[in-house]
mmCIF file of C-alpha atoms and ligand atoms in Angstrom:
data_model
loop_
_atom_site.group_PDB
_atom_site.id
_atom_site.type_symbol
_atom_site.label_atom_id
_atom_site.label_comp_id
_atom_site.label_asym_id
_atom_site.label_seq_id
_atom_site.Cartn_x
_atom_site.Cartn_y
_atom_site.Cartn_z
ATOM 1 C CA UNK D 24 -18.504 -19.500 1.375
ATOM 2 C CA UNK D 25 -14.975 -18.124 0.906
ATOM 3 C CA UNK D 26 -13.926 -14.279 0.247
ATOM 4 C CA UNK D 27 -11.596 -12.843 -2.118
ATOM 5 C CA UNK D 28 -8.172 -10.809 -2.279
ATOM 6 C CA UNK D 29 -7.660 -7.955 -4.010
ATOM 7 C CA UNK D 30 -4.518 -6.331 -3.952
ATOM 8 C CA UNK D 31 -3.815 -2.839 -4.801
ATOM 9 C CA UNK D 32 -0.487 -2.059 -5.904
ATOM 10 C CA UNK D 33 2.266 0.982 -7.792
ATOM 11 C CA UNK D 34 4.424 3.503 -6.571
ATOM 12 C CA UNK D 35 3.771 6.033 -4.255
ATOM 13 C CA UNK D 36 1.314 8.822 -5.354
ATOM 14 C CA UNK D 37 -0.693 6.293 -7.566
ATOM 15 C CA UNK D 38 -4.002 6.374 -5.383
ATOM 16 C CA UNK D 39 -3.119 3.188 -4.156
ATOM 17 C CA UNK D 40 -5.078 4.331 -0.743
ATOM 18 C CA UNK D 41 -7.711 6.629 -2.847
ATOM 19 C CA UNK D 42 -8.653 2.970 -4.294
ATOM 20 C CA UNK D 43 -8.302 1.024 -0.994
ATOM 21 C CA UNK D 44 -10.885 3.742 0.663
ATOM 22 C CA UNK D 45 -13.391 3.559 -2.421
ATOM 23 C CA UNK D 46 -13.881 -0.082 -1.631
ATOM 24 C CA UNK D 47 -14.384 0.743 1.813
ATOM 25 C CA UNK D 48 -17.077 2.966 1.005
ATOM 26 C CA UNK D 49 -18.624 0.548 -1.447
ATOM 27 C CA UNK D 50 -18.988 -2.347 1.393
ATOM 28 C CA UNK D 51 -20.240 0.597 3.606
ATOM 29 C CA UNK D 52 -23.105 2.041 1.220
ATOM 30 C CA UNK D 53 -23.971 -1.848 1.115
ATOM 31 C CA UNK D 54 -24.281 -2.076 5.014
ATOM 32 C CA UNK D 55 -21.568 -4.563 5.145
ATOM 33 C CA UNK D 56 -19.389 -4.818 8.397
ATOM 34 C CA UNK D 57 -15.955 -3.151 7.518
ATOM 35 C CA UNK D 58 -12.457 -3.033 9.552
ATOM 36 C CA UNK D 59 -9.043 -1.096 8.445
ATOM 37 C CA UNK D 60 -5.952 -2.037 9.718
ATOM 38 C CA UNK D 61 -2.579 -0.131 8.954
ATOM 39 C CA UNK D 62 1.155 -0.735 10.228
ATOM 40 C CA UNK D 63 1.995 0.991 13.377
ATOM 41 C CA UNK D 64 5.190 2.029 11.240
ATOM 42 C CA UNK D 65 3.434 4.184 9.679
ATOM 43 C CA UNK D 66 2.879 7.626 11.695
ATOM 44 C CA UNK D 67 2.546 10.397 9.083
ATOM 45 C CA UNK D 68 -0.961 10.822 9.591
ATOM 46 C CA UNK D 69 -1.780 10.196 13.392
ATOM 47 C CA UNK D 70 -2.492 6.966 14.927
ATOM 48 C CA UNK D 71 -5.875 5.495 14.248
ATOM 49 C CA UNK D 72 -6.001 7.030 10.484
ATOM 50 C CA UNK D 73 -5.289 5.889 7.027
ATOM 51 C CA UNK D 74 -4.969 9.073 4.825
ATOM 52 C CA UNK D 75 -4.785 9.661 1.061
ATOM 53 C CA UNK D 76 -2.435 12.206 0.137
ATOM 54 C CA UNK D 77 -4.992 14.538 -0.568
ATOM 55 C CA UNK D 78 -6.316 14.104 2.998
ATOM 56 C CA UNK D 79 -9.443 11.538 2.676
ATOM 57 C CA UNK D 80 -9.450 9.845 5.906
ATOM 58 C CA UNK D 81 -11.295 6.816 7.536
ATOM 59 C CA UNK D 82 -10.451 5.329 11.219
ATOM 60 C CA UNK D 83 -7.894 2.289 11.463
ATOM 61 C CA UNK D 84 -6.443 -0.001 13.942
ATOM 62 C CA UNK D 85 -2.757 0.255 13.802
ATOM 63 C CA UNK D 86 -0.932 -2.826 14.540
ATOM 64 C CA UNK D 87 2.835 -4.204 14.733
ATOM 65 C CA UNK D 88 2.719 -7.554 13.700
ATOM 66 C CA UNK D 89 -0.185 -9.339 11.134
ATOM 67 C CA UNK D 90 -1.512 -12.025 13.265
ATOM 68 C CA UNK D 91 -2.930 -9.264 15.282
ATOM 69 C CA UNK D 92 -5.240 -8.707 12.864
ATOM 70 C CA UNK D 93 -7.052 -12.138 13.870
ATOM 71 C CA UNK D 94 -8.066 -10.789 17.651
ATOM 72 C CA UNK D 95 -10.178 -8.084 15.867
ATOM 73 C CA UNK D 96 -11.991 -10.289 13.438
ATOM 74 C CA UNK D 97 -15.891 -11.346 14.787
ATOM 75 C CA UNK D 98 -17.889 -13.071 12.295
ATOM 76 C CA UNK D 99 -20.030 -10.585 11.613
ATOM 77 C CA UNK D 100 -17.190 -9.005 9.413
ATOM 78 C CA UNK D 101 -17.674 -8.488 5.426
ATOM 79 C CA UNK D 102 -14.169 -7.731 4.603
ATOM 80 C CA UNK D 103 -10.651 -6.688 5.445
ATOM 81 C CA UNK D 104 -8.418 -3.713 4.458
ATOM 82 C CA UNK D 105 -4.621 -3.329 4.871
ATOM 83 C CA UNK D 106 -3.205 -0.329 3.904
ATOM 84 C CA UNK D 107 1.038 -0.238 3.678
ATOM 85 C CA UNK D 108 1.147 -4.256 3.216
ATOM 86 C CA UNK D 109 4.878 -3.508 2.082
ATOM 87 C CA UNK D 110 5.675 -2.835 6.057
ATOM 88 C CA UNK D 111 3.889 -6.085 7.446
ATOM 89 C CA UNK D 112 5.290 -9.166 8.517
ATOM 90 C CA UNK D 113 5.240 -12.192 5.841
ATOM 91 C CA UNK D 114 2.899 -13.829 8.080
ATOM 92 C CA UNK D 115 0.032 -11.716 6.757
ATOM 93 C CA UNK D 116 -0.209 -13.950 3.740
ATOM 94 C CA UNK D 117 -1.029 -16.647 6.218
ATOM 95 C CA UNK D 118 -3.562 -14.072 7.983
ATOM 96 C CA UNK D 119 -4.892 -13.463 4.386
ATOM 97 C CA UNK D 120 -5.551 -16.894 3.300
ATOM 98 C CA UNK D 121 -7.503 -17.560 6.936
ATOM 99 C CA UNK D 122 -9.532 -14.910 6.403
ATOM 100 C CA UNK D 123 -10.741 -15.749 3.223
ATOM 101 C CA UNK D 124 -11.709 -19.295 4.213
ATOM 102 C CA UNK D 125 -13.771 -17.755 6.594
ATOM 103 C CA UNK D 126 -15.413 -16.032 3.967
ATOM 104 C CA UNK D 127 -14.045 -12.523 4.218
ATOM 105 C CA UNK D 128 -12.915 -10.438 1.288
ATOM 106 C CA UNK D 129 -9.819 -9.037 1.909
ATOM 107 C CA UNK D 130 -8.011 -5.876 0.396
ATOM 108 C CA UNK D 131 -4.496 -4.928 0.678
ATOM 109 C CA UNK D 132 -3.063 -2.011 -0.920
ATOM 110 C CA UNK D 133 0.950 -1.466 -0.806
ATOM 111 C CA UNK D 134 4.334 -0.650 -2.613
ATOM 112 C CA UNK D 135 5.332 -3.080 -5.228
ATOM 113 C CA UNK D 136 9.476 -2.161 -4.716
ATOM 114 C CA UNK D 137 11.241 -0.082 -2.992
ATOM 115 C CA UNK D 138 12.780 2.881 -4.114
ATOM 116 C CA UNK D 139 16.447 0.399 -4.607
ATOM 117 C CA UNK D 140 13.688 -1.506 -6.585
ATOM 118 C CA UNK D 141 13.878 -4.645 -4.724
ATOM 119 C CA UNK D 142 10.069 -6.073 -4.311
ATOM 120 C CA UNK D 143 8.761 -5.771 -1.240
ATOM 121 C CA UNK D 144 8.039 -9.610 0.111
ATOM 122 C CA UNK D 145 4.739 -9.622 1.211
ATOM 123 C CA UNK D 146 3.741 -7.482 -1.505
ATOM 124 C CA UNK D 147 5.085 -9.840 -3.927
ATOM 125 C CA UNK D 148 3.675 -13.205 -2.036
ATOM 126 C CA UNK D 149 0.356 -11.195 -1.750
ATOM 127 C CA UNK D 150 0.016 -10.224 -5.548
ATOM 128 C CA UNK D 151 1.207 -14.216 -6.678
ATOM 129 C CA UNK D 152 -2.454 -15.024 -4.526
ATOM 130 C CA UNK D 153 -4.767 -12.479 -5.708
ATOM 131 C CA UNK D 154 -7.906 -13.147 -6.925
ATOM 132 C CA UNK D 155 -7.693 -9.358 -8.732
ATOM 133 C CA UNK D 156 -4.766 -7.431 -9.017
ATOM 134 C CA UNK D 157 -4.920 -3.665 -9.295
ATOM 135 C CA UNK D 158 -1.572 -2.320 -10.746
ATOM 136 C CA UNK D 159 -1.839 2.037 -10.339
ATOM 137 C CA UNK D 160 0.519 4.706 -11.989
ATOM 138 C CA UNK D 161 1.392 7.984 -10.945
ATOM 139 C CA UNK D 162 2.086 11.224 -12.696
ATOM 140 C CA UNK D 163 5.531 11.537 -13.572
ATOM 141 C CA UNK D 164 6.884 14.310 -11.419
ATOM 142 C CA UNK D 165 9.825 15.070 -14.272
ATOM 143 C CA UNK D 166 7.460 14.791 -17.611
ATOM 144 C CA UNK D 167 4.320 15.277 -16.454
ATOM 145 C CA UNK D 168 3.311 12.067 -17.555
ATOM 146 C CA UNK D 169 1.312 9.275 -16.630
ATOM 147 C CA UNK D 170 3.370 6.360 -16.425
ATOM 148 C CA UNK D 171 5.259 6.812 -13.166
ATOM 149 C CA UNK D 172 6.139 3.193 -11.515
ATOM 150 C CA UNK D 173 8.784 4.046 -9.972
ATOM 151 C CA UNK D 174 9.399 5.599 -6.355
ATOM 152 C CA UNK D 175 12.430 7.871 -6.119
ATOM 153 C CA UNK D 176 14.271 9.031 -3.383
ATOM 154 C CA UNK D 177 15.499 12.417 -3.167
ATOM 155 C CA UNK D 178 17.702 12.562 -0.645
ATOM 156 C CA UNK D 179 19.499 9.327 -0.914
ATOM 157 C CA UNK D 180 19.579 7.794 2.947
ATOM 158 C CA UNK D 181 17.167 6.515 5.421
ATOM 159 C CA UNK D 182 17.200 3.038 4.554
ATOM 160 C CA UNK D 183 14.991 1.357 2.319
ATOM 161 C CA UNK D 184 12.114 1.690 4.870
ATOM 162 C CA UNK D 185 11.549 5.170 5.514
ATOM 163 C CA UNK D 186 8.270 6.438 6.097
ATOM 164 C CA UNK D 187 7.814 9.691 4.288
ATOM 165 C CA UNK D 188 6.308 11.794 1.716
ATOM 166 C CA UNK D 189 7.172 14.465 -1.011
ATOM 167 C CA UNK D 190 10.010 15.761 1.384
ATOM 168 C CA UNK D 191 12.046 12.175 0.564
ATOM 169 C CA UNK D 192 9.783 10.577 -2.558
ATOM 170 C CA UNK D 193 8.701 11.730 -5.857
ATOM 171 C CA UNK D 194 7.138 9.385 -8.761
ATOM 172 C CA UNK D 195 9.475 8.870 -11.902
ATOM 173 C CA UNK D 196 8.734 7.103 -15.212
ATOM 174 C CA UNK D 197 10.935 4.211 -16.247
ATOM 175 C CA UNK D 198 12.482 6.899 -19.163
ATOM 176 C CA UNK D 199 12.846 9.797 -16.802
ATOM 177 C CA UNK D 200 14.654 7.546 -14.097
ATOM 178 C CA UNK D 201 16.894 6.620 -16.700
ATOM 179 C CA UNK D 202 17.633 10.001 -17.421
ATOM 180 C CA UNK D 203 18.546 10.864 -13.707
ATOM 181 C CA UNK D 204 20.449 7.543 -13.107
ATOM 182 C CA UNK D 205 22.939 8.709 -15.585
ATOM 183 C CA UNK D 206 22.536 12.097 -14.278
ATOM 184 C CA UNK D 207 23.923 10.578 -11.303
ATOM 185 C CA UNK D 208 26.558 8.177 -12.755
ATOM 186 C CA UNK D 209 28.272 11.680 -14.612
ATOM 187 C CA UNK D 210 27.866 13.390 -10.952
HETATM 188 N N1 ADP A 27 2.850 12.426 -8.873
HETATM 189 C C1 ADP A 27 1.565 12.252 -8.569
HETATM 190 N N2 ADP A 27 0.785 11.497 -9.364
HETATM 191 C C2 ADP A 27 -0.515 11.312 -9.073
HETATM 192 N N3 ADP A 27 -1.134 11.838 -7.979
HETATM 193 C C3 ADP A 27 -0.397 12.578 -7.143
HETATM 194 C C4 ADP A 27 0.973 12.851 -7.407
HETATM 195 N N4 ADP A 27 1.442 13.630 -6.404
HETATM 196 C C5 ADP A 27 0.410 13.829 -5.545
HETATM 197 N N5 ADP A 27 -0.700 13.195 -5.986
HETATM 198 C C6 ADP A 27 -1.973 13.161 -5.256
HETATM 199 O O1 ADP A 27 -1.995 11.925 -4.568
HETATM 200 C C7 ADP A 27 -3.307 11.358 -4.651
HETATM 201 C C8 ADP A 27 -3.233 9.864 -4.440
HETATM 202 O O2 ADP A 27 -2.975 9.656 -3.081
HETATM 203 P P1 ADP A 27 -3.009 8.219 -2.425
HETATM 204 O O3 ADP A 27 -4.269 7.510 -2.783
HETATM 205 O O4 ADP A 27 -2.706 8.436 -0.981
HETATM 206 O O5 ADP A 27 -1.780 7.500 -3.178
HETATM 207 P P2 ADP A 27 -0.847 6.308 -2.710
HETATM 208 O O6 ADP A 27 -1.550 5.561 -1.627
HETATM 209 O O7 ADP A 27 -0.637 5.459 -3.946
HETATM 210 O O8 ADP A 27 0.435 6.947 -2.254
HETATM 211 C C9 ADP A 27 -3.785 11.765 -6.035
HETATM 212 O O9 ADP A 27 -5.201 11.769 -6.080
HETATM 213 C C10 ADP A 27 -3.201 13.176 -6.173
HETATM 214 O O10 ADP A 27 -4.092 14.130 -5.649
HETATM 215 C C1 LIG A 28 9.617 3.977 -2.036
HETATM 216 C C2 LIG A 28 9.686 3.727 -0.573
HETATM 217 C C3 LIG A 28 8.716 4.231 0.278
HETATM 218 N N1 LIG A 28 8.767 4.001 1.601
HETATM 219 C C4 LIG A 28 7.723 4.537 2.488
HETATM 220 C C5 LIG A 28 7.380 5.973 2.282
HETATM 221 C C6 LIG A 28 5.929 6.042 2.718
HETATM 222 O O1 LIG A 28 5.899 6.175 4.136
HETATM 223 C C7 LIG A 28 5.374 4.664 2.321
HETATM 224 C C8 LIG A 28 4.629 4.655 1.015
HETATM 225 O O2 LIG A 28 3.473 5.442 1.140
HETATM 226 P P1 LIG A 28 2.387 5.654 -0.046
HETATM 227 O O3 LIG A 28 1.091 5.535 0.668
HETATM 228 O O4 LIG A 28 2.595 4.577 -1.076
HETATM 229 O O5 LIG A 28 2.627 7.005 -0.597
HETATM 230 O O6 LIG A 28 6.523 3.824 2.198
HETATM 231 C C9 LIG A 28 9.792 3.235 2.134
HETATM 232 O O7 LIG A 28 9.852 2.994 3.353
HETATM 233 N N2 LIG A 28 10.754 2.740 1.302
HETATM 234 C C10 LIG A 28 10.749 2.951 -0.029
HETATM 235 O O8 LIG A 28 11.662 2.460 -0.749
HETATM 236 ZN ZN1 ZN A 29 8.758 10.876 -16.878
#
């Protein structure tokens, strides 16, 4: 038997996580054996936790590199989640692919580009192997709107990983980052 992947993808504030955690649930209700793993980049919410932005939480294993993710698996596991694939290693599309020849389904939910809009690698490498593709998009914080793709960063420094929330990041639609891209050019 061999699993599938699913990857989960948009810009931040699409329910990219909201989605991740229903299918969590859905294994659950079905009594299958679940883990969560999220990057130990990622420290907005506390360490063991993957949170939605409106605060849904479920416990996770944080880890630094992918290949970690291989000493937790037992065979009595259904399926996998990754939460913030866009901060893991390229070596978890190697960790992917094992797991589903074992059988497991595996979920990964991430940013598709950065707020520079450069693709993230292993986002990309993970979405040209999925089995099902889930492309989210957030409301438009300028037009209210939604069709928001497009991360944008509000205070323009940090790098181009920066772990943050509506302090740096708000969602834009292709038309309204247009509009502030010129904004910017005239500034
Ligand atoms: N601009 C926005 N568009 C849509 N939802 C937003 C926005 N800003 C805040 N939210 C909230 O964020 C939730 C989605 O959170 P989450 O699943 O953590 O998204 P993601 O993982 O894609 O960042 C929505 O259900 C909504 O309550
Ligand atoms: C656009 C962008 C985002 N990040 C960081 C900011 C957050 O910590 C996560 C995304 O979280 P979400 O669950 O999708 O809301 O990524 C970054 O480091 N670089 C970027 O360009
Ligand atoms: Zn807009």
């Amino acid at each position: 038997m061999v699993g599938k992947i699913t990857v989960i993808t948009g810009p931040m504030y699409s329910g990219k996580t909201t989605e991740l955690l229903s299918f969590v649930e859905i294994y659950n209700i079905g009594r299958k054996k679940t883990i969560v793993f999220k990057p130990s980049i990622d420290n907005r919410y506390g360490e063991d936790i993957v949170s939605t932005h409106t605060g849904f939480k479920v416990s996770a294993i944080r880890i630094s590199k992918s290949r970690e993710i291989l000493d937790y698996i037992r065979d009595s596991i259904d399926a996998v989640f990754v939460d913030e694939i866009q901060f893991f290693d390229l070596e978890l599309v190697d960790v992917v692919k094992e797991l589903v020849f074992k059988g497991i389904d595996v979920y990964c939910a991430g940013l598709d580009i950065s707020y520079l809009e450069n693709p993230f690698e292993t986002t990309a490498k993970l979405l040209a192997m999925a089995d099902e593709v889930i492309k989210k998009k957030a409301v438009c914080e300028k037009c209210g709107e939604h069709r928001a793709t497009y991360s944008y960063k509000i205070i323009p420094n940090g790098g181009e990983i920066d772990v943050g929330g509506k302090e740096k990041y708000i969602a834009l639609c292709r038309k309204c980052l247009s509009e502030i891209k010129k904004q910017e050019v005239i500034l």
